Amino acid sequence: MTPANSSEKPSTTNTEPSNFVLIGRMMMLGWKYRWGCVRLLALQGLLLLTAIACLRLTGLGIDVVRFHAVPGAPPPSFPWWVQLFQTKSPMAQVAVIAAMVLVFELVRGALNYIYTLSAGYLVHARIVVDLRSAVYEKMQQLSFGFFDSNATGSIINRVTSDVQSVRAFVDGVLIQLVILLISLVGYVSYMSSIHVGLTVACLATTPLMWVVTAIFSYLTRPAYDRNRVLVDEVILNLAEYVQGVQVIKGFGREREEVKRFEHANREVQQQQHGIFWMVSLFGPSIGYMTQINLVILLAYGGWLVTQNQLALGSGLVVFAGLLQQFSSQVANLTNIANSVQQSLSGARRVFEVLDTPSSVRESDHPIDLPQVRGKIELANVSFAYPTGGTVLRNLDLVIEPGERIAILGATGSGKSSLLSLIARFYDPTTGTVLIDGHDARNLGLKQLRRQIGIVFQETFLFSNTVAANIAYGHPDATMDDVIRAAQVAAAHEFIVNLPNGYQTILGEGGFDLSGGQRQRLAIARAVLLDPAILLLDDPAAAIDPHTEHEILDAMQQAMEGRTTIVVAHRLSTLRSCDAVIVLDDGEIVQRGTHDSLFLEEGHYRDAATAQLSQASLLH
Ligand SMILES: Nc1ncnc2c1ncn2[C@@H]1O[C@H](COP(=O)(O)OP(=O)(O)OP(=O)(O)O)[C@@H](O)[C@H]1O
């Protein structure tokens, strides 16, 4: 069996996937959206053709004017698609050419509009949404171990920003590279058809640009990796501030927190400054190299025109236009190289999540157990958290269906951990948890958890109505069911006094409840499931003795016929259970009924006596 602490940390410590592997996986991702990509490329192809046509027409216009204005100038060469107008008057020829340029520019505008819309839809409405859903869905399958091993900031950053970086590979790299390639082939072929020698001379700096780009890419990668980690830190600070705002304000630590946040923020700023510095240097360098091409064109091309070896309009001017377009495409290399590195950093982190195996695995052939009777056995169970040492040691325990067991133990003795193993939030490191005689690992996870009602020490409420919060595990429950569960948990009375009763919105931006009220909602949530097994992790911790009594009375009926394990410290709860086990440092040190344990020397009697003497002092 896999030890719990071996698996759910994303594989940053294992061998990292190579750039080739990451690029291959991102290409596969692009393949999923191939028809959307083909559409974009087709649009780019049309844009390229219309751009060349516009240039060709402009050059022709100049040659027509020159032929009729400059004596001895060579006659213009009409391409086949405008030869129809060759016989018209010079003014008519120029007018037709100008009108055609306008029409082509209009078509280009429309094509550009459709391209922007299509690219936006493909990237933001499909790729990002799909990828984010895949990462989020995967996180649902990962066990608690994953969340223990990864900081909140890193998890949030992976779902938001890193996913964006991966999609940037599709629109910022893959599509752009193909566009670049199509454009280069298109422009270079056309330039060669005008003058091969001039083309070779003008493109002499291109290999150098590729080399500079490759060096830039290589140098920026570590900076982008580091950037992701620093941004994780900023998000973590923010998340902790939101979660811990009460503590921060309670201890008057706002200033220090602001400083901590500023420090993290400044680190990102400084580090990003370094990246900007590299990008800023690279962009103009490439731009400068493309301008060298223009100088060569003017010198060599100008000479060819004076020698009548090249037409001025359809030769030199068209060439200059093509070179300009070519240069802007090559300059786009800066963005592509930048996007490649950002995407690789993001992809590594996104694929780490998608590839992380869940340490709590669903069995390939789960045993069908639609109705659990509620027998729980722990056979020589030991457990260690992924990030820590052993917290439960060699536990042996049998709980019969319908039995009520209380767990007593000092803080940190392993009570909550024991409950987590029964609900299969974690699997034991060694030993077996059996439900109705079956190894819990062989049962369907969902089926098992649906039959276990859990009340945690701290209750999380969703930003939704009171009714929806109670019906969280059973969204199809009727309002009557919800009210009945609330009555059992002694919550009905306070709920009907809320501003909108069961429809009052809770959670962030909504109505807040007291600790005791939240706990009662959690009990109602568990009771509504009508579970065979109830796990109550110290539900009375935040409730005053009077309310505790109310809840205990109300729950007696609900507990009837269910196996209940309750972490408890109050004597009243301990007494009401069939048996009590006492945990000390992860080991069961005592077990028995309240009466038998009270007679024994030990932990239980000490705790019970302390409570009794406290109570007598109060009376
Ligand atoms: N997610 C976790 N990752 C690593 N260690 C953990 C985790 N949760 C708990 N522990 C450690 O496991 C030990 C047992 O914790 P557990 O919460 O089970 O104790 P407990 O008896 O329920 O304590 P309390 O009465 O304070 O709730 C403690 O030492 C605790 O620090």
XYZ file of C-alpha atoms and ligand atoms in Angstrom:
650
model
C 0.000 0.000 0.000
C 1.116 3.514 -0.743
C 2.026 5.466 2.346
C -0.077 8.590 2.658
C 2.922 10.848 2.616
C 4.298 9.746 -0.694
C 1.963 10.966 -3.323
C 0.021 14.156 -3.366
C 2.651 16.804 -3.488
C 2.855 17.959 -7.113
C 5.996 16.573 -8.528
C 8.272 19.594 -8.082
C 10.700 17.374 -6.238
C 10.540 14.591 -8.803
C 12.221 14.862 -12.182
C 10.597 17.764 -13.951
C 9.199 17.189 -17.430
C 11.465 18.486 -20.178
C 10.453 21.431 -22.352
C 9.866 19.006 -25.218
C 7.419 16.967 -23.144
C 5.596 20.125 -22.051
C 5.464 21.482 -25.602
C 4.218 18.095 -26.833
C 1.410 18.118 -24.278
C 0.443 21.669 -25.123
C 0.409 20.755 -28.822
C -1.978 17.929 -27.960
C -4.118 20.466 -26.183
C -4.061 22.650 -29.308
C -5.064 19.584 -31.351
C -8.295 19.381 -29.361
C -9.198 22.803 -30.735
C -7.829 22.171 -34.226
C -10.934 23.306 -36.145
C -10.994 26.600 -34.285
C -7.271 26.993 -35.065
C -7.763 26.081 -38.748
C -10.459 28.757 -38.997
C -8.062 31.342 -37.555
C -5.304 30.271 -39.916
C -7.633 30.439 -42.933
C -8.546 33.987 -41.940
C -4.860 34.849 -41.613
C -4.206 33.354 -45.054
C -6.895 35.615 -46.542
C -5.462 38.617 -44.698
C -2.055 37.844 -46.170
C -3.405 37.539 -49.721
C -5.356 40.789 -49.482
C -2.306 42.579 -48.002
C -0.167 41.452 -50.934
C -2.914 42.440 -53.409
C -3.116 45.946 -51.892
C 0.637 46.358 -52.149
C 0.679 45.105 -55.717
C -2.063 47.589 -56.682
C -0.253 50.500 -55.002
C 2.930 49.646 -56.889
C 0.987 49.405 -60.146
C -0.586 52.823 -59.538
C 2.864 54.380 -59.101
C 4.167 52.703 -62.260
C 1.149 53.905 -64.286
C 1.676 57.495 -63.125
C 5.453 57.293 -63.724
C 5.003 55.815 -67.209
C 2.757 58.683 -68.274
C 4.632 61.425 -66.409
C 8.308 60.527 -66.967
C 9.446 60.202 -70.549
C 11.378 56.981 -71.165
C 10.006 55.264 -68.033
C 9.315 51.536 -68.485
C 5.625 50.549 -69.111
C 3.703 49.216 -66.117
C 3.204 45.461 -65.881
C -0.480 44.685 -65.185
C -1.161 41.479 -63.243
C -3.751 39.183 -64.920
C -6.558 40.155 -62.580
C -6.477 43.847 -63.634
C -5.469 43.432 -67.277
C -9.065 44.299 -68.259
C -8.358 47.958 -67.476
C -5.067 48.135 -69.366
C -6.749 49.767 -72.393
C -8.464 52.530 -70.399
C -7.179 56.103 -70.105
C -4.393 56.728 -67.536
C -6.780 58.580 -65.192
C -9.380 55.789 -65.410
C -6.647 53.224 -64.706
C -5.510 55.121 -61.596
C -9.125 55.587 -60.429
C -9.919 51.867 -60.819
C -6.724 50.908 -58.988
C -7.510 53.314 -56.125
C -11.085 51.974 -55.865
C -9.805 48.396 -55.758
C -7.338 49.291 -52.992
C -10.230 50.747 -50.980
C -12.363 47.616 -51.514
C -9.476 45.341 -50.484
C -8.840 47.440 -47.367
C -12.524 47.164 -46.485
C -12.367 43.390 -46.877
C -9.244 43.354 -44.717
C -11.050 45.331 -42.015
C -13.929 42.828 -42.030
C -11.531 39.872 -41.962
C -9.623 41.404 -39.063
C -12.885 41.899 -37.174
C -13.923 38.253 -37.699
C -10.411 37.092 -36.750
C -10.436 39.026 -33.458
C -13.880 37.699 -32.574
C -12.992 34.095 -33.463
C -9.668 34.205 -31.604
C -11.332 35.704 -28.513
C -14.026 33.043 -28.529
C -11.598 30.166 -29.027
C -9.169 31.302 -26.376
C -11.282 32.825 -23.627
C -14.613 31.068 -24.040
C -13.274 27.604 -24.795
C -9.644 26.850 -23.981
C -9.392 28.771 -20.693
C -12.814 27.623 -19.486
C -12.162 23.967 -20.377
C -8.692 23.939 -18.837
C -9.794 25.688 -15.671
C -12.658 23.196 -15.305
C -10.252 20.293 -15.823
C -7.911 21.575 -13.091
C -10.810 22.317 -10.727
C -12.408 18.930 -11.376
C -9.083 17.218 -10.747
C -8.763 19.055 -7.445
C -12.111 17.632 -6.390
C -10.706 14.151 -6.901
C -7.528 14.821 -4.955
C -7.625 13.894 -1.315
C -6.916 16.125 1.652
C -3.248 15.210 1.314
C -2.987 17.444 -1.766
C -4.320 20.430 0.122
C -2.043 19.699 3.077
C 0.970 19.717 0.776
C 0.176 22.816 -1.288
C -0.180 26.371 -0.103
C -3.487 28.118 -0.861
C -1.717 30.775 -2.935
C -0.172 28.179 -5.206
C -3.485 26.372 -5.694
C -5.375 29.583 -6.561
C -2.606 30.739 -8.864
C -2.619 27.457 -10.743
C -6.375 27.605 -11.410
C -6.305 31.255 -12.481
C -3.089 32.671 -13.838
C -1.234 29.476 -14.836
C -4.195 28.279 -16.863
C -4.016 31.569 -18.766
C -0.338 30.956 -19.447
C -1.091 27.551 -20.934
C -3.754 28.940 -23.248
C -1.210 31.598 -24.282
C 0.690 28.727 -25.852
C -2.205 28.081 -28.234
C -2.961 31.649 -29.293
C 0.371 33.309 -28.478
C 2.711 30.604 -29.733
C 1.154 27.846 -31.851
C -1.140 30.019 -33.953
C 1.361 32.875 -34.109
C 4.141 30.549 -35.247
C 2.034 29.104 -38.046
C 0.944 32.614 -39.051
C 4.593 33.655 -39.029
C 5.520 30.690 -41.172
C 2.697 31.261 -43.671
C 3.537 34.957 -43.868
C 7.238 34.339 -44.304
C 6.657 31.808 -47.074
C 4.101 34.153 -48.723
C 6.222 37.294 -48.489
C 9.512 35.642 -49.359
C 8.012 33.857 -52.399
C 6.523 37.081 -53.650
C 9.702 39.040 -52.985
C 11.709 36.365 -54.836
C 9.333 36.625 -57.780
C 10.248 40.328 -57.975
C 14.016 39.960 -57.546
C 15.861 36.963 -56.080
C 19.163 38.772 -55.449
C 17.486 41.634 -53.623
C 15.466 39.169 -51.515
C 18.583 37.297 -50.393
C 20.393 40.546 -49.593
C 17.477 41.979 -47.614
C 16.972 38.843 -45.536
C 20.652 38.414 -44.673
C 20.080 39.405 -41.016
C 17.245 36.882 -40.462
C 19.366 33.931 -39.218
C 20.962 36.257 -36.679
C 17.495 37.187 -35.388
C 16.632 33.527 -34.831
C 19.851 33.038 -32.848
C 19.175 36.119 -30.681
C 15.609 34.879 -30.073
C 16.783 31.436 -29.004
C 19.256 32.985 -26.527
C 16.576 35.287 -25.153
C 14.183 32.373 -24.669
C 16.815 30.352 -22.861
C 17.723 33.224 -20.529
C 14.184 34.199 -19.528
C 12.815 30.764 -18.556
C 14.183 30.648 -14.971
C 12.896 34.186 -14.426
C 9.368 33.158 -15.396
C 9.511 30.073 -13.138
C 10.602 32.214 -10.210
C 7.891 34.732 -11.022
C 5.151 32.119 -10.566
C 6.472 31.211 -7.114
C 6.617 34.863 -6.030
C 3.071 35.497 -7.256
C 1.951 32.404 -5.264
C 3.361 34.124 -2.209
C 1.391 37.342 -2.845
C -1.851 35.394 -3.305
C -1.139 33.384 -0.156
C -0.704 36.610 1.809
C -3.992 37.893 0.486
C -5.840 34.631 1.176
C -4.449 34.504 4.717
C -5.454 38.099 5.305
C -9.044 37.379 4.252
C -9.234 34.171 6.297
C -7.492 35.562 9.342
C -8.868 39.086 9.350
C -10.356 38.672 12.836
C -7.082 37.542 14.366
C -5.149 40.259 12.549
C -7.460 43.010 13.724
C -7.864 41.454 17.168
C -4.113 41.616 17.721
C -3.749 44.970 15.985
C -1.307 43.519 13.455
C -2.661 45.330 10.383
C 0.550 47.336 9.904
C 2.747 44.222 9.994
C 0.430 42.409 7.593
C 0.508 45.344 5.188
C 4.311 45.289 5.440
C 4.397 41.534 4.766
C 2.147 41.988 1.758
C 4.181 44.927 0.498
C 7.373 42.929 0.848
C 5.950 40.051 -1.207
C 4.518 42.498 -3.712
C 7.820 44.344 -4.015
C 9.668 41.109 -4.645
C 7.316 40.400 -7.553
C 7.773 43.956 -8.784
C 11.571 43.753 -8.670
C 11.647 40.363 -10.265
C 9.208 41.442 -12.965
C 11.346 44.491 -13.528
C 14.186 42.135 -14.442
C 11.942 40.358 -16.944
C 10.793 43.669 -18.447
C 14.402 44.702 -18.724
C 15.247 41.616 -20.787
C 12.112 41.921 -22.918
C 12.683 45.634 -23.494
C 16.219 45.001 -24.618
C 15.249 42.158 -26.892
C 12.333 43.891 -28.681
C 14.273 46.910 -29.967
C 17.294 44.725 -30.852
C 15.134 42.671 -33.191
C 13.493 45.889 -34.462
C 16.913 47.373 -35.183
C 18.029 44.311 -37.128
C 14.928 44.521 -39.324
C 15.777 48.159 -40.126
C 19.183 47.049 -41.443
C 17.172 45.206 -44.114
C 15.552 48.494 -45.141
C 18.948 50.152 -45.536
C 20.103 47.293 -47.786
C 16.903 47.642 -49.810
C 17.370 51.367 -50.340
C 21.001 50.987 -51.388
C 20.808 47.855 -53.550
C 17.138 48.256 -54.691
C 17.685 51.953 -55.529
C 20.675 51.035 -57.635
C 18.638 48.369 -59.502
C 15.918 50.981 -60.273
C 18.462 53.415 -61.674
C 19.798 50.581 -63.866
C 16.203 49.888 -65.042
C 16.512 46.341 -63.693
C 13.664 46.925 -61.227
C 10.384 48.840 -61.636
C 9.956 51.687 -59.173
C 6.325 51.002 -58.124
C 5.695 47.262 -58.618
C 9.382 46.649 -57.822
C 11.003 48.861 -55.201
C 7.839 50.239 -53.516
C 6.096 46.845 -53.357
C 9.359 45.318 -52.108
C 9.610 47.964 -49.382
C 6.003 47.281 -48.342
C 6.604 43.518 -48.265
C 9.782 43.966 -46.274
C 7.920 46.156 -43.809
C 5.238 43.481 -43.353
C 7.882 40.800 -43.126
C 9.776 42.777 -40.487
C 6.700 43.303 -38.341
C 6.045 39.557 -38.479
C 9.632 38.809 -37.509
C 9.427 41.392 -34.728
C 6.504 39.346 -33.430
C 9.144 36.767 -32.551
C 9.726 38.762 -29.365
C 6.168 38.140 -28.251
C 6.273 34.518 -29.316
C 9.516 33.830 -27.465
C 8.097 35.573 -24.421
C 4.870 33.582 -24.585
C 6.780 30.302 -24.965
C 8.578 30.834 -21.682
C 5.490 31.997 -19.834
C 3.535 29.041 -21.179
C 6.220 26.555 -20.207
C 6.284 27.863 -16.628
C 2.487 27.800 -16.427
C 2.187 24.428 -18.171
C 4.572 22.729 -15.754
C 2.427 23.839 -12.818
C -0.935 23.074 -14.442
C 0.139 19.617 -15.628
C 1.578 18.909 -12.177
C -1.945 19.237 -10.777
C -3.548 17.280 -13.607
C -0.953 14.498 -13.192
C -0.991 14.305 -9.405
C -2.354 10.910 -8.409
C -4.868 10.970 -5.576
C -3.512 9.190 -2.523
C -7.088 8.164 -1.731
C -7.848 6.196 -4.855
C -11.192 4.966 -6.048
C -11.154 1.185 -6.428
C -11.364 -0.012 -10.046
C -14.122 -2.452 -9.103
C -15.781 -1.012 -5.999
C -18.034 -3.221 -3.902
C -21.628 -2.082 -4.191
C -22.895 -1.290 -0.704
C -26.013 0.866 -1.137
C -27.073 0.462 2.492
C -24.337 0.382 5.110
C -25.312 -1.283 8.417
C -22.704 0.685 10.279
C -20.139 -1.768 11.632
C -16.741 -0.080 11.868
C -13.471 -1.887 12.536
C -9.948 -0.588 12.783
C -7.389 -3.362 12.380
C -3.902 -2.396 13.509
C -4.252 1.077 12.004
C -1.385 3.564 12.009
C -1.373 6.892 10.238
C 0.991 9.739 9.367
C 0.057 12.961 7.537
C 1.842 13.695 4.270
C 3.687 16.542 5.980
C 4.335 15.091 9.397
C 5.142 12.181 11.672
C 2.942 9.304 12.871
C -0.186 10.549 14.676
C -2.101 7.275 15.167
C -0.455 4.044 16.306
C -1.624 0.423 16.040
C -5.288 1.107 16.700
C -7.612 -1.882 17.075
C -11.268 -1.106 17.500
C -14.621 -2.710 16.712
C -17.834 -0.678 16.781
C -21.070 -2.566 16.235
C -23.920 -1.123 14.146
C -25.941 1.388 16.142
C -23.308 1.720 18.869
C -22.390 5.150 20.202
C -18.759 5.654 20.967
C -17.181 8.726 22.488
C -13.531 9.609 22.003
C -11.773 11.511 24.741
C -8.214 12.722 24.554
C -5.936 15.675 24.998
C -5.579 18.170 22.211
C -3.449 16.777 19.380
C -3.941 13.174 20.546
C -5.372 12.188 17.128
C -9.160 12.282 17.607
C -9.981 14.201 14.411
C -7.440 12.159 12.477
C -9.205 8.973 13.533
C -12.545 10.298 12.221
C -10.836 11.346 8.953
C -9.752 7.747 8.348
C -13.291 6.423 8.748
C -14.625 8.952 6.219
C -11.642 8.038 3.994
C -10.319 11.576 3.779
C -6.997 9.788 4.157
C -6.037 6.123 3.988
C -4.135 4.591 6.889
C -0.399 4.312 6.432
C -0.612 0.716 7.644
C -3.528 -1.433 8.755
C -7.127 -1.464 7.542
C -10.369 0.389 8.190
C -13.314 -1.940 7.610
C -16.917 -0.881 7.076
C -19.440 -3.723 7.438
C -16.500 -6.107 7.142
C -15.202 -4.625 3.853
C -11.901 -2.808 3.496
C -12.990 0.840 3.058
C -10.568 1.110 0.110
C -12.704 -1.384 -1.802
C -15.915 0.594 -1.396
C -17.117 3.300 -3.778
C -15.916 6.613 -2.326
C -19.093 8.537 -3.094
C -21.340 5.710 -1.906
C -19.395 5.441 1.336
C -19.366 9.159 2.075
C -23.057 9.520 1.293
C -23.721 7.155 4.192
C -21.569 9.035 6.639
C -22.808 12.256 8.236
C -19.978 14.441 9.478
C -19.905 17.470 11.703
C -16.487 19.083 11.761
C -15.004 21.175 14.538
C -15.362 24.263 12.371
C -18.370 24.658 10.159
C -17.953 25.996 6.671
C -21.021 27.725 5.281
C -21.413 28.427 1.578
C -22.598 31.775 0.230
C -26.128 30.486 -0.194
C -29.426 30.284 1.674
C -29.783 28.563 5.047
C -31.947 25.906 3.374
C -29.354 25.253 0.641
C -26.605 24.994 3.267
C -28.557 22.388 5.211
C -29.406 20.484 2.024
C -25.809 20.662 0.761
C -25.275 16.884 0.755
C -28.771 16.206 -0.576
C -29.798 19.053 -2.908
C -33.065 17.309 -3.873
C -34.370 17.294 -0.311
C -37.796 18.859 0.191
C -38.319 21.878 2.398
C -40.070 19.590 4.890
C -36.968 17.410 5.128
C -34.812 20.509 5.685
C -37.088 21.788 8.452
C -37.217 18.369 10.102
C -33.410 18.131 10.118
C -33.183 21.659 11.543
C -35.648 20.742 14.306
C -33.611 17.668 15.235
C -30.508 19.864 15.457
C -32.358 22.457 17.580
C -31.784 25.012 14.829
C -35.329 25.637 13.629
C -36.127 28.262 16.221
C -33.241 30.580 15.457
C -33.602 30.062 11.699
C -37.206 31.265 11.594
C -36.086 34.384 13.463
C -33.492 35.246 10.771
C -34.439 38.128 8.398
C -35.598 35.781 5.636
C -35.947 32.563 7.624
C -34.702 29.560 5.643
C -34.083 31.788 2.615
C -31.589 34.052 4.431
C -28.331 34.225 2.475
C -25.286 33.197 4.528
C -21.554 33.250 4.006
C -19.376 35.932 2.459
C -21.359 39.096 1.848
C -24.367 37.508 3.576
C -25.710 37.074 7.087
C -23.259 35.748 9.653
C -24.133 33.294 12.403
C -22.699 32.649 15.844
C -20.405 29.656 16.411
C -23.197 27.685 18.113
C -25.683 28.463 15.353
C -23.230 27.419 12.675
C -22.610 24.169 14.517
C -26.319 23.433 14.696
C -26.646 24.007 10.940
C -23.797 21.535 10.459
C -25.624 18.970 12.577
C -28.810 19.539 10.554
C -26.752 19.095 7.365
C -25.475 15.733 8.611
C -28.845 14.543 9.927
C -30.568 15.357 6.627
C -28.483 12.681 4.906
C -30.091 10.057 7.150
C -26.663 8.406 7.429
C -25.894 4.988 8.879
C -22.763 6.436 10.465
C -22.504 9.769 12.266
C -19.114 11.320 12.981
C -19.267 14.294 15.319
C -16.011 16.096 15.914
C -16.582 17.873 19.192
C -19.877 19.498 18.119
C -20.395 21.003 21.556
C -17.094 22.863 21.620
C -18.675 26.203 20.702
C -22.005 25.643 22.410
C -23.001 26.609 25.928
C -24.030 23.765 28.296
C -27.707 24.669 28.023
C -27.752 24.531 24.204
C -25.625 21.392 24.324
C -28.321 19.747 26.396
C -30.954 20.776 23.886
C -28.932 19.365 21.026
C -28.096 16.139 22.822
C -31.748 15.576 23.683
C -32.820 16.334 20.149
C -30.138 14.078 18.722
C -30.894 11.046 20.871
C -33.647 10.156 18.427
C -31.506 10.922 15.389
C -28.698 8.723 16.725
C -31.063 5.827 17.238
C -30.028 2.940 15.006
C -26.914 4.775 13.714
C -23.332 4.100 14.551
C -22.113 7.320 16.137
C -18.588 8.359 16.995
C -18.448 11.587 18.864
C -15.370 13.448 20.021
C -16.427 14.849 23.351
C -15.127 16.334 26.574
C -18.344 17.039 28.431
C -19.379 14.397 30.946
C -23.000 14.546 29.850
C -22.039 13.444 26.330
C -19.556 10.837 27.540
C -22.142 9.343 29.844
C -24.745 9.058 27.117
C -22.505 6.863 24.972
C -22.264 3.071 25.015
C -18.503 3.193 25.345
C -15.642 5.645 25.606
C -12.154 5.275 24.204
C -9.347 7.423 25.489
C -6.627 8.437 23.059
C -3.197 9.527 24.185
C -0.556 10.503 21.658
C -2.239 8.443 18.946
C -2.752 5.322 21.043
C -5.865 3.917 22.692
C -4.926 3.883 26.362
C -8.336 3.173 27.898
C -11.674 1.816 26.729
C -14.933 0.993 28.512
C -18.194 2.521 29.700
C -18.313 5.711 31.692
C -19.038 3.741 34.835
C -16.182 1.278 34.400
C -13.678 3.932 33.395
C -14.662 6.136 36.295
C -13.621 3.358 38.632
C -10.263 2.921 36.895
C -7.296 5.046 37.688
C -6.232 7.024 34.670
C -6.854 9.733 32.176
C -10.626 9.347 32.077
C -11.173 9.572 35.800
C -8.881 12.603 36.027
C -10.832 14.423 33.305
C -14.224 13.448 34.760
C -13.261 14.396 38.321
C -11.930 17.743 37.146
C -15.261 18.490 35.481
C -17.288 17.371 38.471
C -15.307 19.517 40.891
C -15.591 22.494 38.526
C -19.360 21.994 38.396
C -19.615 21.773 42.191
C -17.627 24.996 42.513
C -20.117 26.726 40.249
C -23.137 25.585 42.287
N -3.369 18.190 7.977
C -2.413 17.884 8.832
N -1.151 17.775 8.413
C -0.163 17.450 9.265
N -0.340 17.223 10.573
C -1.585 17.312 11.050
C -2.680 17.659 10.225
N -3.790 17.677 10.979
C -3.407 17.368 12.221
N -2.089 17.153 12.273
C -1.312 16.745 13.438
O -1.797 15.495 13.838
C -1.866 15.399 15.241
C -3.271 14.980 15.655
O -4.170 15.995 15.245
P -5.718 15.857 15.456
O -6.350 17.057 14.836
O -6.160 14.541 14.996
O -5.830 15.945 17.016
P -7.099 16.116 17.926
O -6.962 15.113 19.014
O -8.339 16.079 17.115
O -6.854 17.565 18.496
P -7.932 18.653 18.968
O -8.585 18.148 20.198
O -7.083 19.833 19.252
O -8.846 18.840 17.836
C -1.445 16.751 15.786
O -0.115 16.652 16.203
C -1.528 17.673 14.605
O -0.524 18.631 14.663
